[in-house]
mmCIF file of C-alpha atoms in Angstrom:
data_model
loop_
_atom_site.group_PDB
_atom_site.id
_atom_site.type_symbol
_atom_site.label_atom_id
_atom_site.label_comp_id
_atom_site.label_asym_id
_atom_site.label_seq_id
_atom_site.Cartn_x
_atom_site.Cartn_y
_atom_site.Cartn_z
ATOM 1 C CA LYS K 1098 85.863 108.005 96.902
ATOM 2 C CA ALA K 1099 89.062 108.909 96.656
ATOM 3 C CA GLY K 1100 92.261 108.345 93.914
ATOM 4 C CA VAL K 1101 95.558 107.228 93.633
ATOM 5 C CA THR K 1102 97.824 108.698 95.131
ATOM 6 C CA GLN K 1103 100.914 109.320 95.211
ATOM 7 C CA THR K 1104 103.653 112.286 97.115
ATOM 8 C CA PRO K 1105 105.456 113.792 96.597
ATOM 9 C CA ARG K 1106 104.724 115.483 92.994
ATOM 10 C CA TYR K 1107 107.727 116.208 92.628
ATOM 11 C CA LEU K 1108 111.427 115.798 93.776
ATOM 12 C CA ILE K 1109 115.050 116.152 92.681
ATOM 13 C CA LYS K 1110 117.346 114.108 94.090
ATOM 14 C CA THR K 1111 121.805 114.459 93.877
ATOM 15 C CA ARG K 1112 123.361 111.525 92.469
ATOM 16 C CA GLY K 1113 124.634 109.542 94.955
ATOM 17 C CA GLN K 1114 121.446 109.596 97.126
ATOM 18 C CA GLN K 1115 118.313 107.952 97.884
ATOM 19 C CA VAL K 1116 114.912 108.873 97.266
ATOM 20 C CA THR K 1117 111.457 107.231 98.985
ATOM 21 C CA LEU K 1118 108.247 107.638 97.071
ATOM 22 C CA SER K 1119 104.468 106.957 98.232
ATOM 23 C CA CYS K 1120 101.652 105.299 97.128
ATOM 24 C CA SER K 1121 98.297 105.442 98.975
ATOM 25 C CA PRO K 1122 95.958 102.821 96.554
ATOM 26 C CA ILE K 1123 92.241 103.187 96.932
ATOM 27 C CA SER K 1124 90.516 102.326 99.637
ATOM 28 C CA GLY K 1125 90.252 98.398 99.444
ATOM 29 C CA HIS K 1126 92.597 97.987 96.964
ATOM 30 C CA ARG K 1127 95.104 95.304 97.876
ATOM 31 C CA SER K 1128 97.225 95.658 94.737
ATOM 32 C CA VAL K 1129 99.899 98.253 94.483
ATOM 33 C CA SER K 1130 101.743 98.109 90.738
ATOM 34 C CA TRP K 1131 104.491 100.761 90.013
ATOM 35 C CA TYR K 1132 105.837 101.670 86.353
ATOM 36 C CA GLN K 1133 108.819 104.079 85.416
ATOM 37 C CA GLN K 1134 108.152 106.198 82.475
ATOM 38 C CA THR K 1135 110.532 107.945 80.354
ATOM 39 C CA PRO K 1136 110.753 109.362 76.690
ATOM 40 C CA GLY K 1137 113.488 106.686 75.563
ATOM 41 C CA GLN K 1138 112.128 103.628 77.424
ATOM 42 C CA GLY K 1139 108.461 104.319 77.277
ATOM 43 C CA LEU K 1140 106.232 102.466 80.095
ATOM 44 C CA GLN K 1141 108.396 99.180 81.953
ATOM 45 C CA PHE K 1142 106.986 98.081 84.811
ATOM 46 C CA LEU K 1143 109.347 98.023 88.346
ATOM 47 C CA PHE K 1144 107.389 95.427 90.653
ATOM 48 C CA GLU K 1145 103.969 95.012 91.853
ATOM 49 C CA TYR K 1146 102.430 94.759 95.757
ATOM 50 C CA PHE K 1147 99.604 92.824 96.727
ATOM 51 C CA SER K 1148 98.437 91.826 100.548
ATOM 52 C CA GLU K 1149 102.365 92.900 101.678
ATOM 53 C CA THR K 1150 103.625 90.757 98.981
ATOM 54 C CA GLN K 1151 105.786 90.769 95.941
ATOM 55 C CA ARG K 1152 104.334 88.561 93.194
ATOM 56 C CA ASN K 1153 106.629 90.322 90.699
ATOM 57 C CA LYS K 1154 109.673 92.575 89.543
ATOM 58 C CA GLY K 1155 110.446 93.966 86.462
ATOM 59 C CA ASN K 1156 113.774 93.934 85.249
ATOM 60 C CA PHE K 1157 115.854 96.570 86.855
ATOM 61 C CA PRO K 1158 118.716 96.827 89.396
ATOM 62 C CA GLY K 1159 118.692 95.997 92.680
ATOM 63 C CA ARG K 1160 119.330 99.574 93.591
ATOM 64 C CA PHE K 1161 114.956 99.916 93.056
ATOM 65 C CA SER K 1162 113.136 98.231 95.809
ATOM 66 C CA GLY K 1163 109.694 98.305 97.983
ATOM 67 C CA ARG K 1164 107.842 97.764 100.096
ATOM 68 C CA GLN K 1165 103.619 97.223 100.878
ATOM 69 C CA PHE K 1166 102.154 98.133 104.234
ATOM 70 C CA SER K 1167 99.661 96.532 105.879
ATOM 71 C CA ASN K 1168 97.230 98.964 105.063
ATOM 72 C CA SER K 1169 97.877 99.035 100.663
ATOM 73 C CA ARG K 1170 99.725 101.817 101.565
ATOM 74 C CA SER K 1171 103.138 101.230 99.346
ATOM 75 C CA GLU K 1172 106.613 102.453 98.863
ATOM 76 C CA MET K 1173 108.591 102.435 96.794
ATOM 77 C CA ASN K 1174 113.289 103.448 97.200
ATOM 78 C CA VAL K 1175 115.760 103.889 94.738
ATOM 79 C CA SER K 1176 119.594 104.009 96.546
ATOM 80 C CA THR K 1177 122.137 105.276 95.156
ATOM 81 C CA LEU K 1178 120.915 107.732 92.235
ATOM 82 C CA GLU K 1179 122.007 108.026 89.037
ATOM 83 C CA LEU K 1180 121.050 110.250 86.387
ATOM 84 C CA GLY K 1181 119.210 107.847 84.902
ATOM 85 C CA ASP K 1182 117.063 106.855 87.449
ATOM 86 C CA SER K 1183 114.921 110.705 86.392
ATOM 87 C CA ALA K 1184 112.331 109.679 85.190
ATOM 88 C CA LEU K 1185 108.018 109.765 86.719
ATOM 89 C CA TYR K 1186 106.908 107.231 88.393
ATOM 90 C CA LEU K 1187 103.756 105.634 88.427
ATOM 91 C CA CYS K 1188 101.449 103.723 90.737
ATOM 92 C CA ALA K 1189 98.318 101.847 89.288
ATOM 93 C CA SER K 1190 95.956 99.985 92.418
ATOM 94 C CA SER K 1191 93.341 96.733 91.428
ATOM 95 C CA SER K 1192 90.915 95.414 94.004
ATOM 96 C CA GLN K 1193 91.370 91.956 91.319
ATOM 97 C CA VAL K 1194 94.176 89.482 91.478
ATOM 98 C CA THR K 1195 94.173 90.194 87.803
ATOM 99 C CA ALA K 1196 94.281 93.616 86.780
ATOM 100 C CA THR K 1197 91.149 94.328 85.161
ATOM 101 C CA GLU K 1198 91.388 97.283 85.614
ATOM 102 C CA ALA K 1199 94.765 98.974 87.253
ATOM 103 C CA PHE K 1200 93.799 102.756 88.625
ATOM 104 C CA PHE K 1201 96.760 105.817 88.242
ATOM 105 C CA GLY K 1202 97.723 107.726 90.556
ATOM 106 C CA GLN K 1203 99.362 111.102 88.410
ATOM 107 C CA GLY K 1204 102.680 109.786 89.263
ATOM 108 C CA THR K 1205 105.924 111.656 90.477
ATOM 109 C CA ARG K 1206 107.909 113.057 88.923
ATOM 110 C CA LEU K 1207 111.896 112.589 89.921
ATOM 111 C CA THR K 1208 114.761 114.354 88.515
ATOM 112 C CA VAL K 1209 118.184 113.764 89.498
ATOM 113 C CA VAL K 1210 121.490 116.385 89.035
ATOM 114 C CA ALA R 78 107.978 87.573 75.202
ATOM 115 C CA GLN R 79 105.364 90.143 75.906
ATOM 116 C CA THR R 80 105.764 92.696 73.266
ATOM 117 C CA VAL R 81 103.065 95.305 72.301
ATOM 118 C CA THR R 82 104.061 97.840 69.376
ATOM 119 C CA GLN R 83 102.090 100.936 67.871
ATOM 120 C CA SER R 84 103.172 102.220 65.208
ATOM 121 C CA GLN R 85 101.742 105.386 65.490
ATOM 122 C CA PRO R 86 104.574 108.548 67.462
ATOM 123 C CA GLU R 87 102.005 111.108 66.382
ATOM 124 C CA MET R 88 98.578 111.166 64.655
ATOM 125 C CA SER R 89 96.265 114.802 64.564
ATOM 126 C CA VAL R 90 92.585 114.843 63.592
ATOM 127 C CA GLN R 91 90.463 117.341 63.165
ATOM 128 C CA GLU R 92 87.556 118.023 65.278
ATOM 129 C CA ALA R 93 84.241 116.180 65.400
ATOM 130 C CA GLU R 94 86.019 113.761 63.012
ATOM 131 C CA THR R 95 86.817 110.019 63.598
ATOM 132 C CA VAL R 96 90.745 108.868 64.444
ATOM 133 C CA THR R 97 91.568 105.415 64.552
ATOM 134 C CA LEU R 98 94.810 104.399 66.172
ATOM 135 C CA SER R 99 96.532 101.273 65.798
ATOM 136 C CA CYS R 100 98.363 98.288 68.287
ATOM 137 C CA THR R 101 99.324 94.842 67.364
ATOM 138 C CA TYR R 102 101.118 92.727 70.310
ATOM 139 C CA ASP R 103 102.786 89.240 70.866
ATOM 140 C CA THR R 104 101.776 86.712 73.284
ATOM 141 C CA SER R 105 101.646 83.255 73.462
ATOM 142 C CA GLU R 106 98.856 83.785 75.679
ATOM 143 C CA ASN R 107 95.128 82.511 75.387
ATOM 144 C CA ASN R 108 93.663 84.714 78.289
ATOM 145 C CA TYR R 109 94.158 88.392 78.258
ATOM 146 C CA TYR R 110 93.051 91.472 78.649
ATOM 147 C CA LEU R 111 93.484 94.227 76.617
ATOM 148 C CA PHE R 112 93.243 98.545 77.357
ATOM 149 C CA TRP R 113 93.887 101.578 76.069
ATOM 150 C CA TYR R 114 95.144 104.240 78.346
ATOM 151 C CA LYS R 115 94.950 107.943 77.896
ATOM 152 C CA GLN R 116 97.808 110.055 78.732
ATOM 153 C CA PRO R 117 97.287 113.716 79.110
ATOM 154 C CA PRO R 118 99.068 116.815 80.314
ATOM 155 C CA SER R 119 98.074 116.336 83.905
ATOM 156 C CA ARG R 120 100.456 112.925 83.262
ATOM 157 C CA GLN R 121 97.710 110.095 85.348
ATOM 158 C CA MET R 122 96.522 107.804 82.820
ATOM 159 C CA ILE R 123 92.656 107.648 82.482
ATOM 160 C CA LEU R 124 91.163 103.557 81.557
ATOM 161 C CA VAL R 125 89.707 104.614 78.152
ATOM 162 C CA ILE R 126 88.554 101.044 77.636
ATOM 163 C CA ARG R 127 89.661 97.512 78.118
ATOM 164 C CA GLN R 128 88.727 94.316 76.151
ATOM 165 C CA GLU R 129 88.471 90.531 77.187
ATOM 166 C CA ALA R 130 90.169 88.443 75.417
ATOM 167 C CA TYR R 131 88.128 85.364 75.185
ATOM 168 C CA LYS R 132 85.191 87.537 74.540
ATOM 169 C CA GLN R 133 84.532 88.016 70.818
ATOM 170 C CA GLN R 134 82.529 91.180 70.468
ATOM 171 C CA ASN R 135 84.092 94.057 70.051
ATOM 172 C CA ALA R 136 84.272 96.541 72.992
ATOM 173 C CA THR R 137 82.488 100.165 73.348
ATOM 174 C CA GLU R 138 82.154 103.144 75.470
ATOM 175 C CA ASN R 139 80.615 106.318 74.012
ATOM 176 C CA ARG R 140 82.643 108.044 71.305
ATOM 177 C CA PHE R 141 85.625 104.652 71.633
ATOM 178 C CA SER R 142 85.487 102.227 70.458
ATOM 179 C CA VAL R 143 88.196 98.549 69.832
ATOM 180 C CA ASN R 144 88.699 96.582 66.440
ATOM 181 C CA PHE R 145 89.423 93.422 68.597
ATOM 182 C CA GLN R 146 90.933 90.827 65.754
ATOM 183 C CA LYS R 147 92.490 88.060 68.123
ATOM 184 C CA ALA R 148 94.721 85.760 65.252
ATOM 185 C CA ALA R 149 96.437 88.393 64.351
ATOM 186 C CA LYS R 150 97.087 90.040 67.792
ATOM 187 C CA SER R 151 95.436 93.228 66.853
ATOM 188 C CA PHE R 152 93.659 96.112 69.076
ATOM 189 C CA SER R 153 92.847 99.239 66.720
ATOM 190 C CA LEU R 154 91.016 102.002 68.525
ATOM 191 C CA LYS R 155 88.649 104.325 66.646
ATOM 192 C CA ILE R 156 87.444 108.102 68.519
ATOM 193 C CA SER R 157 84.373 109.057 66.582
ATOM 194 C CA ASP R 158 83.602 112.993 67.262
ATOM 195 C CA SER R 159 87.178 114.005 67.890
ATOM 196 C CA GLN R 160 86.633 116.396 70.998
ATOM 197 C CA LEU R 161 89.802 118.780 72.140
ATOM 198 C CA GLY R 162 89.532 116.883 75.719
ATOM 199 C CA ASP R 163 90.362 113.858 73.258
ATOM 200 C CA THR R 164 94.254 115.535 73.075
ATOM 201 C CA ALA R 165 96.660 113.101 75.195
ATOM 202 C CA MET R 166 99.068 110.062 75.011
ATOM 203 C CA TYR R 167 97.258 106.759 74.271
ATOM 204 C CA PHE R 168 98.124 103.641 75.073
ATOM 205 C CA CYS R 169 97.626 100.672 74.254
ATOM 206 C CA ALA R 170 98.605 97.793 76.553
ATOM 207 C CA PHE R 171 97.740 94.872 77.911
ATOM 208 C CA ILE R 172 98.114 92.004 80.786
ATOM 209 C CA PRO R 173 98.101 88.003 80.121
ATOM 210 C CA PHE R 174 97.283 86.012 82.907
ATOM 211 C CA SER R 175 99.360 83.403 83.887
ATOM 212 C CA THR R 176 101.408 85.616 85.614
ATOM 213 C CA GLY R 177 99.463 85.701 88.969
ATOM 214 C CA ALA R 178 100.301 89.572 88.991
ATOM 215 C CA ASN R 179 99.648 92.748 87.489
ATOM 216 C CA ASN R 180 101.593 93.830 85.159
ATOM 217 C CA LEU R 181 100.857 95.429 82.553
ATOM 218 C CA PHE R 182 103.056 95.373 78.938
ATOM 219 C CA PHE R 183 102.544 98.759 77.628
ATOM 220 C CA GLY R 184 103.161 99.981 74.352
ATOM 221 C CA THR R 185 105.310 103.063 72.877
ATOM 222 C CA GLY R 186 102.316 105.314 73.081
ATOM 223 C CA THR R 187 100.940 107.202 70.001
ATOM 224 C CA ARG R 188 100.638 111.766 70.530
ATOM 225 C CA LEU R 189 97.039 112.233 69.309
ATOM 226 C CA THR R 190 95.855 116.026 68.542
ATOM 227 C CA VAL R 191 92.576 117.023 67.667
ATOM 228 C CA ILE R 192 93.110 120.421 65.624
ATOM 229 C CA PRO R 193 89.842 122.823 66.331
#
């Protein structure tokens, strides 16, 4: 059974640009959550989608958005990139309404220059 | 507010020895799950062990066990017979049932180094 796949693994963008990250959950999983990991702030919850609906959103500006497709794949978009958006972005998938076990991808390392 | 505190930023242990990582949390919820995740240099978060808050029995997974004290809101991880492959960042996390969403609250992590 394939794990959670995040693409791309590495990304370098310039301030002001926008970026789209992709996450393919484990087959059959309907929940996808996104997290931002930085040395200073640790792991912070961005948002979660379940069956194409956003169920919860963390405390991030509106520049951060996401969506989920009917096949449960999810994308995260960040517009007008800032230097502070440099981080490891992790996604997690779960088959449950409440994640009794969340499976993580290897993350996308975004560097904003 | 839901918070998780890991008071040990770094720890080290000799190979084959035992080490305990501390975690405390704060929540007004009564039903929740607690987790320990491991993040090796490969960056992928791997679930080490989980505990249901309504279960009094401490969870055990091979060399990994927890000491869950619900009243004290404490959830420590004990690693026995430490191995070099245990070197990683360890994150304590929990998820309350009431949010109706999969939102894990993480601690700041403990970097564990196993010394040969």
